[in-house]
Structures are given as C-alpha cells and as structure tokens.
PDB file of C-alpha atoms in Angstrom:
ATOM      1  CA  MET L1289       3.647  -9.682  21.918  1.00  0.00           C
ATOM      2  CA  THR L1290       3.641 -10.570  18.283  1.00  0.00           C
ATOM      3  CA  ASP L1291       4.244 -14.231  17.600  1.00  0.00           C
ATOM      4  CA  THR L1292       6.423 -14.069  14.529  1.00  0.00           C
ATOM      5  CA  HIS L1293       6.243 -17.838  14.156  1.00  0.00           C
ATOM      6  CA  SER L1294       2.556 -17.633  13.305  1.00  0.00           C
ATOM      7  CA  ARG L1295       3.158 -15.397  10.290  1.00  0.00           C
ATOM      8  CA  PRO L1296       2.817 -17.043   6.888  1.00  0.00           C
ATOM      9  CA  ASN L1297       5.318 -16.440   4.077  1.00  0.00           C
ATOM     10  CA  ALA L1298       2.437 -15.525   1.792  1.00  0.00           C
ATOM     11  CA  VAL L1299      -1.327 -16.016   1.565  1.00  0.00           C
ATOM     12  CA  ARG L1300      -4.150 -15.843  -0.924  1.00  0.00           C
ATOM     13  CA  ALA L1301      -5.812 -12.586   0.141  1.00  0.00           C
ATOM     14  CA  THR L1302      -9.330 -13.991  -0.027  1.00  0.00           C
ATOM     15  CA  ASP L1303      -8.310 -16.803   2.364  1.00  0.00           C
ATOM     16  CA  VAL L1304      -7.737 -14.310   5.200  1.00  0.00           C
ATOM     17  CA  PRO L1305     -10.770 -14.143   7.529  1.00  0.00           C
ATOM     18  CA  PRO L1306     -12.502 -10.734   7.714  1.00  0.00           C
ATOM     19  CA  ARG L1307     -11.996  -8.822  10.951  1.00  0.00           C
ATOM     20  CA  THR L1308     -14.797  -9.380  13.407  1.00  0.00           C
ATOM     21  CA  LYS L1309     -15.456  -5.702  14.264  1.00  0.00           C
ATOM     22  CA  PRO L1310     -17.061  -4.197  11.156  1.00  0.00           C
ATOM     23  CA  SER L1311     -16.383  -0.522  12.036  1.00  0.00           C
ATOM     24  CA  ASN L1312     -14.856   1.762  14.670  1.00  0.00           C
ATOM     25  CA  TYR L1313     -17.478   4.486  14.071  1.00  0.00           C
ATOM     26  CA  PRO L1314     -20.001   5.296  16.803  1.00  0.00           C
ATOM     27  CA  GLU L1315     -23.703   5.020  15.958  1.00  0.00           C
ATOM     28  CA  PRO L1316     -25.493   6.137  13.872  1.00  0.00           C
ATOM     29  CA  PHE L1317     -22.491   5.762  11.536  1.00  0.00           C
ATOM     30  CA  PHE L1318     -21.536   2.229  12.600  1.00  0.00           C
ATOM     31  CA  SER L1319     -24.707   0.812  11.036  1.00  0.00           C
ATOM     32  CA  ARG L1320     -23.982   2.492   7.708  1.00  0.00           C
ATOM     33  CA  MET L1321     -20.902   0.242   7.351  1.00  0.00           C
ATOM     34  CA  ALA L1322     -22.969  -2.973   7.496  1.00  0.00           C
ATOM     35  CA  GLY L1323     -22.156  -3.835   3.869  1.00  0.00           C
ATOM     36  CA  ARG L1324     -18.386  -3.551   4.382  1.00  0.00           C
ATOM     37  CA  SER L1325     -15.955  -6.337   5.279  1.00  0.00           C
ATOM     38  CA  LYS L1326     -12.183  -5.920   5.769  1.00  0.00           C
ATOM     39  CA  ARG L1327      -9.423  -8.517   5.536  1.00  0.00           C
ATOM     40  CA  GLN L1328      -6.401  -7.066   7.352  1.00  0.00           C
ATOM     41  CA  LEU L1329      -3.554  -8.239   5.126  1.00  0.00           C
ATOM     42  CA  GLY L1330      -0.807  -5.966   6.407  1.00  0.00           C
ATOM     43  CA  HIS L1331      -1.556  -6.799  10.035  1.00  0.00           C
ATOM     44  CA  LEU L1332      -1.286 -10.514   9.214  1.00  0.00           C
ATOM     45  CA  PHE L1333       2.365 -10.029   8.249  1.00  0.00           C
ATOM     46  CA  GLY L1334       3.195  -7.796  11.207  1.00  0.00           C
ATOM     47  CA  LEU L1335       3.290  -4.492   9.321  1.00  0.00           C
ATOM     48  CA  THR L1336       2.865  -1.404  11.496  1.00  0.00           C
ATOM     49  CA  ASN L1337       3.918   1.586   9.353  1.00  0.00           C
ATOM     50  CA  PHE L1338       0.890   1.273   7.106  1.00  0.00           C
ATOM     51  CA  GLY L1339      -2.226  -0.855   6.821  1.00  0.00           C
ATOM     52  CA  VAL L1340      -3.317  -2.919   3.829  1.00  0.00           C
ATOM     53  CA  ASN L1341      -6.838  -4.317   3.716  1.00  0.00           C
ATOM     54  CA  LEU L1342      -8.748  -6.289   1.116  1.00  0.00           C
ATOM     55  CA  THR L1343     -12.161  -4.720   1.574  1.00  0.00           C
ATOM     56  CA  THR L1344     -15.371  -6.110   0.111  1.00  0.00           C
ATOM     57  CA  LEU L1345     -18.523  -4.047  -0.375  1.00  0.00           C
ATOM     58  CA  ALA L1346     -21.876  -5.757  -0.715  1.00  0.00           C
ATOM     59  CA  PRO L1347     -24.389  -4.061  -3.022  1.00  0.00           C
ATOM     60  CA  GLY L1348     -25.265  -0.767  -1.318  1.00  0.00           C
ATOM     61  CA  GLY L1349     -22.118  -0.832   0.805  1.00  0.00           C
ATOM     62  CA  VAL L1350     -19.739   2.095   1.256  1.00  0.00           C
ATOM     63  CA  SER L1351     -16.025   2.247   2.105  1.00  0.00           C
ATOM     64  CA  ALA L1352     -16.318   4.901   4.801  1.00  0.00           C
ATOM     65  CA  LEU L1353     -18.061   8.160   5.548  1.00  0.00           C
ATOM     66  CA  HIS L1354     -17.089  10.923   3.122  1.00  0.00           C
ATOM     67  CA  HIS L1355     -13.816  12.092   4.685  1.00  0.00           C
ATOM     68  CA  ARG L1356     -10.283  13.449   4.347  1.00  0.00           C
ATOM     69  CA  HIS L1357      -7.127  13.008   6.451  1.00  0.00           C
ATOM     70  CA  THR L1358      -4.742  15.779   7.524  1.00  0.00           C
ATOM     71  CA  THR L1359      -1.518  13.735   7.786  1.00  0.00           C
ATOM     72  CA  GLN L1360      -2.212  10.310   6.243  1.00  0.00           C
ATOM     73  CA  ASP L1361      -2.095   9.304   2.595  1.00  0.00           C
ATOM     74  CA  GLU L1362      -4.469   6.680   1.199  1.00  0.00           C
ATOM     75  CA  PHE L1363      -4.547   4.543  -1.952  1.00  0.00           C
ATOM     76  CA  ILE L1364      -7.058   2.069  -3.380  1.00  0.00           C
ATOM     77  CA  TYR L1365      -6.825  -0.534  -6.171  1.00  0.00           C
ATOM     78  CA  VAL L1366      -9.956  -2.277  -7.428  1.00  0.00           C
ATOM     79  CA  VAL L1367      -9.638  -6.057  -7.516  1.00  0.00           C
ATOM     80  CA  GLU L1368     -13.149  -7.087  -8.529  1.00  0.00           C
ATOM     81  CA  GLY L1369     -16.501  -5.583  -9.423  1.00  0.00           C
ATOM     82  CA  GLU L1370     -17.623  -2.023 -10.045  1.00  0.00           C
ATOM     83  CA  ILE L1371     -17.276   0.814  -7.554  1.00  0.00           C
ATOM     84  CA  ILE L1372     -18.217   4.497  -7.653  1.00  0.00           C
ATOM     85  CA  LEU L1373     -15.504   6.854  -6.369  1.00  0.00           C
ATOM     86  CA  VAL L1374     -17.054  10.010  -4.895  1.00  0.00           C
ATOM     87  CA  THR L1375     -14.804  13.071  -4.480  1.00  0.00           C
ATOM     88  CA  ASP L1376     -15.177  16.857  -4.428  1.00  0.00           C
ATOM     89  CA  ALA L1377     -14.671  16.638  -8.222  1.00  0.00           C
ATOM     90  CA  GLY L1378     -17.679  14.368  -8.737  1.00  0.00           C
ATOM     91  CA  GLU L1379     -18.141  10.670  -9.364  1.00  0.00           C
ATOM     92  CA  THR L1380     -15.915   8.231 -11.251  1.00  0.00           C
ATOM     93  CA  ARG L1381     -16.792   4.621 -12.108  1.00  0.00           C
ATOM     94  CA  LEU L1382     -13.976   2.215 -11.198  1.00  0.00           C
ATOM     95  CA  THR L1383     -13.555  -1.335 -12.440  1.00  0.00           C
ATOM     96  CA  SER L1384     -10.983  -4.071 -11.824  1.00  0.00           C
ATOM     97  CA  GLY L1385      -7.426  -2.820 -12.367  1.00  0.00           C
ATOM     98  CA  MET L1386      -8.230   0.846 -11.697  1.00  0.00           C
ATOM     99  CA  CYS L1387      -6.763   2.768  -8.788  1.00  0.00           C
ATOM    100  CA  ALA L1388      -6.917   6.120  -7.018  1.00  0.00           C
ATOM    101  CA  GLY L1389      -4.821   7.943  -4.441  1.00  0.00           C
ATOM    102  CA  PHE L1390      -5.787  10.445  -1.767  1.00  0.00           C
ATOM    103  CA  PRO L1391      -2.933  12.599  -0.509  1.00  0.00           C
ATOM    104  CA  LYS L1392      -3.253  14.133   2.944  1.00  0.00           C
ATOM    105  CA  GLY L1393      -5.216  17.364   2.852  1.00  0.00           C
ATOM    106  CA  GLY L1394      -6.686  16.566  -0.564  1.00  0.00           C
ATOM    107  CA  THR L1395     -10.243  15.981  -1.650  1.00  0.00           C
ATOM    108  CA  ALA L1396     -12.709  14.279   0.649  1.00  0.00           C
ATOM    109  CA  HIS L1397     -13.683  10.885  -0.733  1.00  0.00           C
ATOM    110  CA  HIS L1398     -15.450   7.579  -0.295  1.00  0.00           C
ATOM    111  CA  LEU L1399     -16.344   4.556  -2.409  1.00  0.00           C
ATOM    112  CA  ALA L1400     -19.863   3.239  -2.983  1.00  0.00           C
ATOM    113  CA  ASN L1401     -20.991  -0.046  -4.465  1.00  0.00           C
ATOM    114  CA  ARG L1402     -24.136   0.774  -6.432  1.00  0.00           C
ATOM    115  CA  SER L1403     -23.905  -2.396  -8.519  1.00  0.00           C
ATOM    116  CA  ALA L1404     -25.876  -5.620  -8.078  1.00  0.00           C
ATOM    117  CA  GLY L1405     -22.759  -7.682  -7.195  1.00  0.00           C
ATOM    118  CA  GLU L1406     -19.952  -7.655  -4.661  1.00  0.00           C
ATOM    119  CA  ALA L1407     -16.972  -5.411  -5.255  1.00  0.00           C
ATOM    120  CA  SER L1408     -13.560  -5.599  -3.619  1.00  0.00           C
ATOM    121  CA  TYR L1409     -10.476  -3.409  -3.472  1.00  0.00           C
ATOM    122  CA  LEU L1410      -7.136  -3.120  -1.756  1.00  0.00           C
ATOM    123  CA  GLU L1411      -6.869  -0.086   0.523  1.00  0.00           C
ATOM    124  CA  ILE L1412      -3.613   1.249   1.905  1.00  0.00           C
ATOM    125  CA  GLY L1413      -3.264   3.963   4.524  1.00  0.00           C
ATOM    126  CA  ASP L1414      -0.233   4.976   6.554  1.00  0.00           C
ATOM    127  CA  ARG L1415      -0.049   5.620  10.299  1.00  0.00           C
ATOM    128  CA  SER L1416       1.349   9.148  10.376  1.00  0.00           C
ATOM    129  CA  PRO L1417       0.924  10.665  13.867  1.00  0.00           C
ATOM    130  CA  ASP L1418      -1.357  13.559  14.806  1.00  0.00           C
ATOM    131  CA  ASP L1419      -3.870  12.678  12.108  1.00  0.00           C
ATOM    132  CA  VAL L1420      -7.266  14.350  12.136  1.00  0.00           C
ATOM    133  CA  VAL L1421     -10.149  13.200   9.949  1.00  0.00           C
ATOM    134  CA  THR L1422     -12.825  15.631   8.825  1.00  0.00           C
ATOM    135  CA  TYR L1423     -16.237  14.587   7.509  1.00  0.00           C
ATOM    136  CA  PRO L1424     -17.896  17.272   5.353  1.00  0.00           C
ATOM    137  CA  ASP L1425     -21.303  15.549   5.265  1.00  0.00           C
ATOM    138  CA  ASP L1426     -21.679  14.244   8.842  1.00  0.00           C
ATOM    139  CA  ASP L1427     -21.530  15.534  12.434  1.00  0.00           C
ATOM    140  CA  ILE L1428     -18.412  13.638  13.401  1.00  0.00           C
ATOM    141  CA  ALA L1429     -14.676  14.275  13.726  1.00  0.00           C
ATOM    142  CA  ALA L1430     -11.833  11.842  14.448  1.00  0.00           C
ATOM    143  CA  THR L1431      -8.409  12.293  16.013  1.00  0.00           C
ATOM    144  CA  LEU L1432      -5.653   9.688  16.133  1.00  0.00           C
ATOM    145  CA  ALA L1433      -4.595   9.246  19.764  1.00  0.00           C
ATOM    146  CA  PRO L1434      -0.933   8.567  20.638  1.00  0.00           C
ATOM    147  CA  ASP L1435      -1.857   4.943  21.433  1.00  0.00           C
ATOM    148  CA  GLY L1436      -3.068   4.452  17.851  1.00  0.00           C
ATOM    149  CA  ARG L1437      -6.794   4.482  18.615  1.00  0.00           C
ATOM    150  CA  TRP L1438      -9.308   6.779  16.930  1.00  0.00           C
ATOM    151  CA  VAL L1439     -11.199   9.200  19.163  1.00  0.00           C
ATOM    152  CA  PHE L1440     -14.556  10.273  17.697  1.00  0.00           C
ATOM    153  CA  THR L1441     -16.404  13.432  18.682  1.00  0.00           C
ATOM    154  CA  HIS L1442     -19.196  15.601  17.383  1.00  0.00           C
ATOM    155  CA  LYS L1443     -17.987  18.588  15.367  1.00  0.00           C
ATOM    156  CA  ASP L1444     -18.407  20.810  18.458  1.00  0.00           C
ATOM    157  CA  GLY L1445     -15.961  18.560  20.315  1.00  0.00           C
ATOM    158  CA  THR L1446     -18.463  16.779  22.550  1.00  0.00           C
ATOM    159  CA  PRO L1447     -17.784  13.048  22.782  1.00  0.00           C
ATOM    160  CA  TYR L1448     -19.849  10.268  21.229  1.00  0.00           C
TER     161      TYR L1448
ATOM    162  CA  MET M 293       5.942  22.425  -7.321  1.00  0.00           C
ATOM    163  CA  THR M 294       3.329  19.749  -7.746  1.00  0.00           C
ATOM    164  CA  ASP M 295       0.632  20.683 -10.204  1.00  0.00           C
ATOM    165  CA  THR M 296      -2.426  19.310  -8.479  1.00  0.00           C
ATOM    166  CA  HIS M 297      -4.539  20.095 -11.546  1.00  0.00           C
ATOM    167  CA  SER M 298      -2.697  17.439 -13.524  1.00  0.00           C
ATOM    168  CA  ARG M 299      -3.713  14.665 -11.138  1.00  0.00           C
ATOM    169  CA  PRO M 300      -6.419  12.324 -12.363  1.00  0.00           C
ATOM    170  CA  ASN M 301      -9.314  11.205 -10.148  1.00  0.00           C
ATOM    171  CA  ALA M 302      -8.480   7.602 -10.971  1.00  0.00           C
ATOM    172  CA  VAL M 303      -6.596   5.616 -13.615  1.00  0.00           C
ATOM    173  CA  ARG M 304      -6.306   2.127 -14.990  1.00  0.00           C
ATOM    174  CA  ALA M 305      -2.958   1.082 -13.500  1.00  0.00           C
ATOM    175  CA  THR M 306      -1.664  -0.444 -16.729  1.00  0.00           C
ATOM    176  CA  ASP M 307      -2.304   2.867 -18.530  1.00  0.00           C
ATOM    177  CA  VAL M 308       0.360   4.632 -16.436  1.00  0.00           C
ATOM    178  CA  PRO M 309       3.683   4.846 -18.316  1.00  0.00           C
ATOM    179  CA  PRO M 310       6.609   3.006 -16.672  1.00  0.00           C
ATOM    180  CA  ARG M 311       9.256   5.238 -15.111  1.00  0.00           C
ATOM    181  CA  THR M 312      12.150   5.911 -17.449  1.00  0.00           C
ATOM    182  CA  LYS M 313      14.979   5.067 -15.004  1.00  0.00           C
ATOM    183  CA  PRO M 314      14.851   1.300 -14.529  1.00  0.00           C
ATOM    184  CA  SER M 315      16.888   1.173 -11.297  1.00  0.00           C
ATOM    185  CA  ASN M 316      18.740   3.332  -8.758  1.00  0.00           C
ATOM    186  CA  TYR M 317      21.385   0.635  -8.127  1.00  0.00           C
ATOM    187  CA  PRO M 318      24.987   1.218  -9.237  1.00  0.00           C
ATOM    188  CA  GLU M 319      26.558  -1.288 -11.620  1.00  0.00           C
ATOM    189  CA  PRO M 320      26.957  -4.230 -11.646  1.00  0.00           C
ATOM    190  CA  PHE M 321      23.551  -4.406  -9.949  1.00  0.00           C
ATOM    191  CA  PHE M 322      21.774  -1.937 -12.251  1.00  0.00           C
ATOM    192  CA  SER M 323      21.996  -4.370 -15.167  1.00  0.00           C
ATOM    193  CA  ARG M 324      20.422  -7.164 -13.145  1.00  0.00           C
ATOM    194  CA  MET M 325      17.183  -5.134 -13.036  1.00  0.00           C
ATOM    195  CA  ALA M 326      16.833  -5.074 -16.832  1.00  0.00           C
ATOM    196  CA  GLY M 327      13.707  -7.260 -16.724  1.00  0.00           C
ATOM    197  CA  ARG M 328      11.901  -4.969 -14.270  1.00  0.00           C
ATOM    198  CA  SER M 329       9.514  -2.120 -15.080  1.00  0.00           C
ATOM    199  CA  LYS M 330       7.756   0.102 -12.502  1.00  0.00           C
ATOM    200  CA  ARG M 331       4.604   2.184 -12.889  1.00  0.00           C
ATOM    201  CA  GLN M 332       4.611   4.737 -10.051  1.00  0.00           C
ATOM    202  CA  LEU M 333       0.959   4.833  -9.082  1.00  0.00           C
ATOM    203  CA  GLY M 334       1.256   6.550  -5.720  1.00  0.00           C
ATOM    204  CA  HIS M 335       3.458   9.308  -7.135  1.00  0.00           C
ATOM    205  CA  LEU M 336       0.867   9.965  -9.845  1.00  0.00           C
ATOM    206  CA  PHE M 337      -1.677  10.941  -7.188  1.00  0.00           C
ATOM    207  CA  GLY M 338       0.789  13.022  -5.148  1.00  0.00           C
ATOM    208  CA  LEU M 339       1.290  10.531  -2.316  1.00  0.00           C
ATOM    209  CA  THR M 340       4.478  11.054  -0.300  1.00  0.00           C
ATOM    210  CA  ASN M 341       4.102   8.961   2.895  1.00  0.00           C
ATOM    211  CA  PHE M 342       4.414   5.695   0.979  1.00  0.00           C
ATOM    212  CA  GLY M 343       5.021   4.515  -2.565  1.00  0.00           C
ATOM    213  CA  VAL M 344       2.783   2.232  -4.627  1.00  0.00           C
ATOM    214  CA  ASN M 345       4.118   0.756  -7.856  1.00  0.00           C
ATOM    215  CA  LEU M 346       2.667  -1.667 -10.369  1.00  0.00           C
ATOM    216  CA  THR M 347       5.834  -3.581 -11.211  1.00  0.00           C
ATOM    217  CA  THR M 348       6.165  -5.970 -14.139  1.00  0.00           C
ATOM    218  CA  LEU M 349       8.848  -8.652 -14.356  1.00  0.00           C
ATOM    219  CA  ALA M 350       9.766 -10.132 -17.728  1.00  0.00           C
ATOM    220  CA  PRO M 351      10.766 -13.817 -17.706  1.00  0.00           C
ATOM    221  CA  GLY M 352      14.044 -13.957 -15.770  1.00  0.00           C
ATOM    222  CA  GLY M 353      13.400 -10.609 -14.084  1.00  0.00           C
ATOM    223  CA  VAL M 354      13.754  -9.939 -10.357  1.00  0.00           C
ATOM    224  CA  SER M 355      12.100  -7.385  -8.062  1.00  0.00           C
ATOM    225  CA  ALA M 356      15.306  -6.246  -6.369  1.00  0.00           C
ATOM    226  CA  LEU M 357      18.496  -7.592  -4.890  1.00  0.00           C
ATOM    227  CA  HIS M 358      17.883  -9.880  -1.906  1.00  0.00           C
ATOM    228  CA  HIS M 359      17.455  -7.300   0.870  1.00  0.00           C
ATOM    229  CA  ARG M 360      15.824  -6.164   4.094  1.00  0.00           C
ATOM    230  CA  HIS M 361      14.969  -2.721   5.500  1.00  0.00           C
ATOM    231  CA  THR M 362      15.612  -1.499   9.043  1.00  0.00           C
ATOM    232  CA  THR M 363      12.754   1.035   9.350  1.00  0.00           C
ATOM    233  CA  GLN M 364      10.475   0.534   6.338  1.00  0.00           C
ATOM    234  CA  ASP M 365       7.677  -1.991   5.908  1.00  0.00           C
ATOM    235  CA  GLU M 366       6.898  -3.502   2.503  1.00  0.00           C
ATOM    236  CA  PHE M 367       3.921  -5.351   1.011  1.00  0.00           C
ATOM    237  CA  ILE M 368       3.288  -7.003  -2.349  1.00  0.00           C
ATOM    238  CA  TYR M 369       0.097  -8.281  -4.062  1.00  0.00           C
ATOM    239  CA  VAL M 370       0.329 -10.359  -7.235  1.00  0.00           C
ATOM    240  CA  VAL M 371      -1.889  -9.059 -10.034  1.00  0.00           C
ATOM    241  CA  GLU M 372      -0.916 -11.357 -12.889  1.00  0.00           C
ATOM    242  CA  GLY M 373       1.363 -14.294 -13.656  1.00  0.00           C
ATOM    243  CA  GLU M 374       3.516 -16.510 -11.455  1.00  0.00           C
ATOM    244  CA  ILE M 375       6.282 -15.238  -9.176  1.00  0.00           C
ATOM    245  CA  ILE M 376       8.715 -16.974  -6.824  1.00  0.00           C
ATOM    246  CA  LEU M 377       9.078 -15.308  -3.428  1.00  0.00           C
ATOM    247  CA  VAL M 378      12.551 -15.931  -1.979  1.00  0.00           C
ATOM    248  CA  THR M 379      13.028 -15.391   1.774  1.00  0.00           C
ATOM    249  CA  ASP M 380      15.250 -16.750   4.551  1.00  0.00           C
ATOM    250  CA  ALA M 381      12.551 -19.427   4.996  1.00  0.00           C
ATOM    251  CA  GLY M 382      12.878 -20.679   1.424  1.00  0.00           C
ATOM    252  CA  GLU M 383      10.856 -20.248  -1.745  1.00  0.00           C
ATOM    253  CA  THR M 384       7.098 -19.815  -2.182  1.00  0.00           C
ATOM    254  CA  ARG M 385       5.225 -19.810  -5.507  1.00  0.00           C
ATOM    255  CA  LEU M 386       2.826 -16.878  -5.796  1.00  0.00           C
ATOM    256  CA  THR M 387      -0.031 -16.508  -8.262  1.00  0.00           C
ATOM    257  CA  SER M 388      -2.633 -13.822  -8.926  1.00  0.00           C
ATOM    258  CA  GLY M 389      -4.462 -12.794  -5.749  1.00  0.00           C
ATOM    259  CA  MET M 390      -1.662 -13.838  -3.385  1.00  0.00           C
ATOM    260  CA  CYS M 391       0.207 -11.385  -1.187  1.00  0.00           C
ATOM    261  CA  ALA M 392       3.110 -11.116   1.233  1.00  0.00           C
ATOM    262  CA  GLY M 393       4.358  -8.552   3.727  1.00  0.00           C
ATOM    263  CA  PHE M 394       7.855  -7.722   4.925  1.00  0.00           C
ATOM    264  CA  PRO M 395       8.016  -5.918   8.258  1.00  0.00           C
ATOM    265  CA  LYS M 396      11.090  -3.836   9.001  1.00  0.00           C
ATOM    266  CA  GLY M 397      13.895  -5.947  10.388  1.00  0.00           C
ATOM    267  CA  GLY M 398      12.316  -9.179   9.153  1.00  0.00           C
ATOM    268  CA  THR M 399      13.507 -11.711   6.618  1.00  0.00           C
ATOM    269  CA  ALA M 400      15.509 -10.626   3.584  1.00  0.00           C
ATOM    270  CA  HIS M 401      13.480 -11.150   0.429  1.00  0.00           C
ATOM    271  CA  HIS M 402      13.093 -10.685  -3.289  1.00  0.00           C
ATOM    272  CA  LEU M 403      10.777 -11.857  -6.065  1.00  0.00           C
ATOM    273  CA  ALA M 404      11.874 -13.723  -9.198  1.00  0.00           C
ATOM    274  CA  ASN M 405       9.943 -14.448 -12.375  1.00  0.00           C
ATOM    275  CA  ARG M 406      11.097 -17.906 -13.476  1.00  0.00           C
ATOM    276  CA  SER M 407       8.050 -18.452 -15.671  1.00  0.00           C
ATOM    277  CA  ALA M 408       7.799 -18.091 -19.449  1.00  0.00           C
ATOM    278  CA  GLY M 409       5.396 -15.120 -19.268  1.00  0.00           C
ATOM    279  CA  GLU M 410       5.233 -11.657 -17.748  1.00  0.00           C
ATOM    280  CA  ALA M 411       4.247 -11.287 -14.111  1.00  0.00           C
ATOM    281  CA  SER M 412       3.082  -8.148 -12.334  1.00  0.00           C
ATOM    282  CA  TYR M 413       2.432  -7.133  -8.752  1.00  0.00           C
ATOM    283  CA  LEU M 414       1.600  -4.116  -6.648  1.00  0.00           C
ATOM    284  CA  GLU M 415       4.395  -3.128  -4.258  1.00  0.00           C
ATOM    285  CA  ILE M 416       3.966  -0.768  -1.335  1.00  0.00           C
ATOM    286  CA  GLY M 417       6.761   0.636   0.819  1.00  0.00           C
ATOM    287  CA  ASP M 418       6.693   3.502   3.272  1.00  0.00           C
ATOM    288  CA  ARG M 419       9.173   6.358   3.592  1.00  0.00           C
ATOM    289  CA  SER M 420      10.214   6.042   7.238  1.00  0.00           C
ATOM    290  CA  PRO M 421      13.359   8.092   7.899  1.00  0.00           C
ATOM    291  CA  ASP M 422      16.808   6.725   8.757  1.00  0.00           C
ATOM    292  CA  ASP M 423      16.238   3.567   6.741  1.00  0.00           C
ATOM    293  CA  VAL M 424      19.179   1.285   6.035  1.00  0.00           C
ATOM    294  CA  VAL M 425      19.000  -1.577   3.537  1.00  0.00           C
ATOM    295  CA  THR M 426      21.194  -4.632   3.938  1.00  0.00           C
ATOM    296  CA  TYR M 427      21.926  -7.119   1.154  1.00  0.00           C
ATOM    297  CA  PRO M 428      23.033 -10.544   2.454  1.00  0.00           C
ATOM    298  CA  ASP M 429      24.133 -11.840  -0.961  1.00  0.00           C
ATOM    299  CA  ASP M 430      25.848  -8.781  -2.515  1.00  0.00           C
ATOM    300  CA  ASP M 431      28.593  -6.272  -1.696  1.00  0.00           C
ATOM    301  CA  ILE M 432      26.310  -3.269  -1.381  1.00  0.00           C
ATOM    302  CA  ALA M 433      24.581  -1.283   1.357  1.00  0.00           C
ATOM    303  CA  ALA M 434      22.040   1.537   1.092  1.00  0.00           C
ATOM    304  CA  THR M 435      21.131   4.420   3.399  1.00  0.00           C
ATOM    305  CA  LEU M 436      18.193   6.781   2.976  1.00  0.00           C
ATOM    306  CA  ALA M 437      19.522  10.343   2.966  1.00  0.00           C
ATOM    307  CA  PRO M 438      17.481  13.151   4.589  1.00  0.00           C
ATOM    308  CA  ASP M 439      16.649  14.451   1.087  1.00  0.00           C
ATOM    309  CA  GLY M 440      14.954  11.154   0.246  1.00  0.00           C
ATOM    310  CA  ARG M 441      17.676   9.807  -2.037  1.00  0.00           C
ATOM    311  CA  TRP M 442      19.383   6.434  -1.597  1.00  0.00           C
ATOM    312  CA  VAL M 443      23.132   6.441  -0.986  1.00  0.00           C
ATOM    313  CA  PHE M 444      24.826   3.205  -2.061  1.00  0.00           C
ATOM    314  CA  THR M 445      28.192   2.016  -0.751  1.00  0.00           C
ATOM    315  CA  HIS M 446      30.218  -1.154  -0.606  1.00  0.00           C
ATOM    316  CA  LYS M 447      29.822  -3.067   2.660  1.00  0.00           C
ATOM    317  CA  ASP M 448      33.103  -1.536   3.898  1.00  0.00           C
ATOM    318  CA  GLY M 449      31.592   1.933   3.462  1.00  0.00           C
ATOM    319  CA  THR M 450      33.513   2.962   0.343  1.00  0.00           C
ATOM    320  CA  PRO M 451      31.279   4.677  -2.211  1.00  0.00           C
ATOM    321  CA  TYR M 452      30.134   3.233  -5.525  1.00  0.00           C
TER     322      TYR M 452
END
C-alpha cells in the first residue's frame, strides 16, 4: 500500500535519490545504460497515470535504445547541459530550456550526451495500456504486460 | 487533420507563442486568470495522452482556482521565479528546480505568484476520461465531456 503520509508537499528535484535499478533492459542492452541515472519524481508524489523522471546522462550516456511507442506519448525538457536528440529526421542539439515531444507511432528517437559534462532533462511518459515498443537498430522488442511490467523479447519473439 | 510536417523536432519552450484564450472558466472566474499565460508545448508536438504547458504567472497571478481532479494526475516543475503552492496541508514556497505532484483524488491545490517578478513552471496533466473537478472555495464544478471539452456548472448543477 502507498503510505500517503510519507509524501512531501514539494521537493527540489535534485534532492530525490536516483532509483537503484539503472535499467529494465536485458543484456547486452542493460550495460549500454550505465551512464544514465533516473530520479522518479512522479512516483514520489504517488502519480500513476504518467511518469516524470529527472534523468541525468554522464558524458557518453544515452536516454534509451533508439525506439518508438505504439500507444504512449513522451515529452522531454532539458534542464541542464547539452544533449543530442536523434530521430528519423536527423540530429538536433538541445540546450537548457529546449523541449521535444514524441507522439505515439511517431519517429523513433533517443537522446545522447556527447558533451564533456553532465546533462539532465525531465522526461514524461504516460501509461497507456497495450503499449508495444519497437527498436529499429537493435534485436529487441518490448510489450507492456497488464501488471505494468515490460516484457522483452528478441524480434522473432523468443524471450531474453 | 494534424499536419505532421509542421511539427518541429525540438523548440526552445519560451519561443512558443502563448495560447490566445487565457482561460476556459466562465466569469467571474475567467477574469481571475488574467495574470496567467500558457505555452502549449505538448500540443505543439502532437501529444494527446497528456498535456504539457510552460505557464507564466505575472505578479498576483494564479495557476487555477483551488481544485482537485477525480481521475487525472498533475505535476508541476518550477522553471523560474518564486511560487507559493497552496494545498490542504498549507503553503509551501517553491523556487526554480522544485516540483510537486497531485495524484487524482488527493489534496486540492493551486499556485500563486505573490512575488514582484514573473514566475514560470512546467505543468503536466493527463487526459483520463470521466474526470470531474471539484473546487472547495468556489461555486463551480467541471466535468470532462467525451469530446474532450470541459463543462462548467454551479455546484447545484445549473449551467454557467
């Protein structure tokens, strides 16, 4: 059960501890997320309809595998540093105060920190049911199970 | 129809023009929102599952009437300035980099700019169906119609 009494009224986002599990991906993709750290802001306040994370990328870090969702929308807002947005349309350099949105079924995308310093951004994604994630560049597919967990398989359907 | 070709890859949030209609509330509540300006960032990218706005409050401006949702979650992140968060638990002073979340059915809330300068924040809210908004301090109630529009009535159900 959720203990509503433990929820703060408000917090400084950078004061929230990063989640301990760095990625849900199976290997060899898990290791690629080593430079990524997520502070689960929405979860802290008991939100369930969508997630909000403050995510920090170390130099060389990436936000995710290149991917698109079938039923979920996503949005990112850069808080600090310099990040490269990679989409089917090419690459765009993002700095603090810039944002991008990824409607369901749209371009595949990911963010990469190719700078020498840390970069951080807010990421929002909803929890629409029956979501499927496709990865154009990697042999992996993901399906959102009814219990809210991601099930990862190879593209031929065999499990990881 | 949405013209996907008009969507940018990314934007600087402050470069997005504010929406022209300052509020959906009927009078006398419409006028209370005079100090509020919303840039509809999520809409710009074609997102439909949730909304993301960069909202600016002039000195004396408020985010909304004091309210709570029955099915929608909300989240705010302060980008600039100083904002007072008002909830059932009291008042909390928010500055840049602070955030708060409002799960469905939780405390009523609103933000107020009591400072001498502008303040701005990102606000996220999902579009869960059958939402009802209650306003503890004002004679108004709102219901989300199936077409996505808000229907406002007095608390006794008579229309505005």
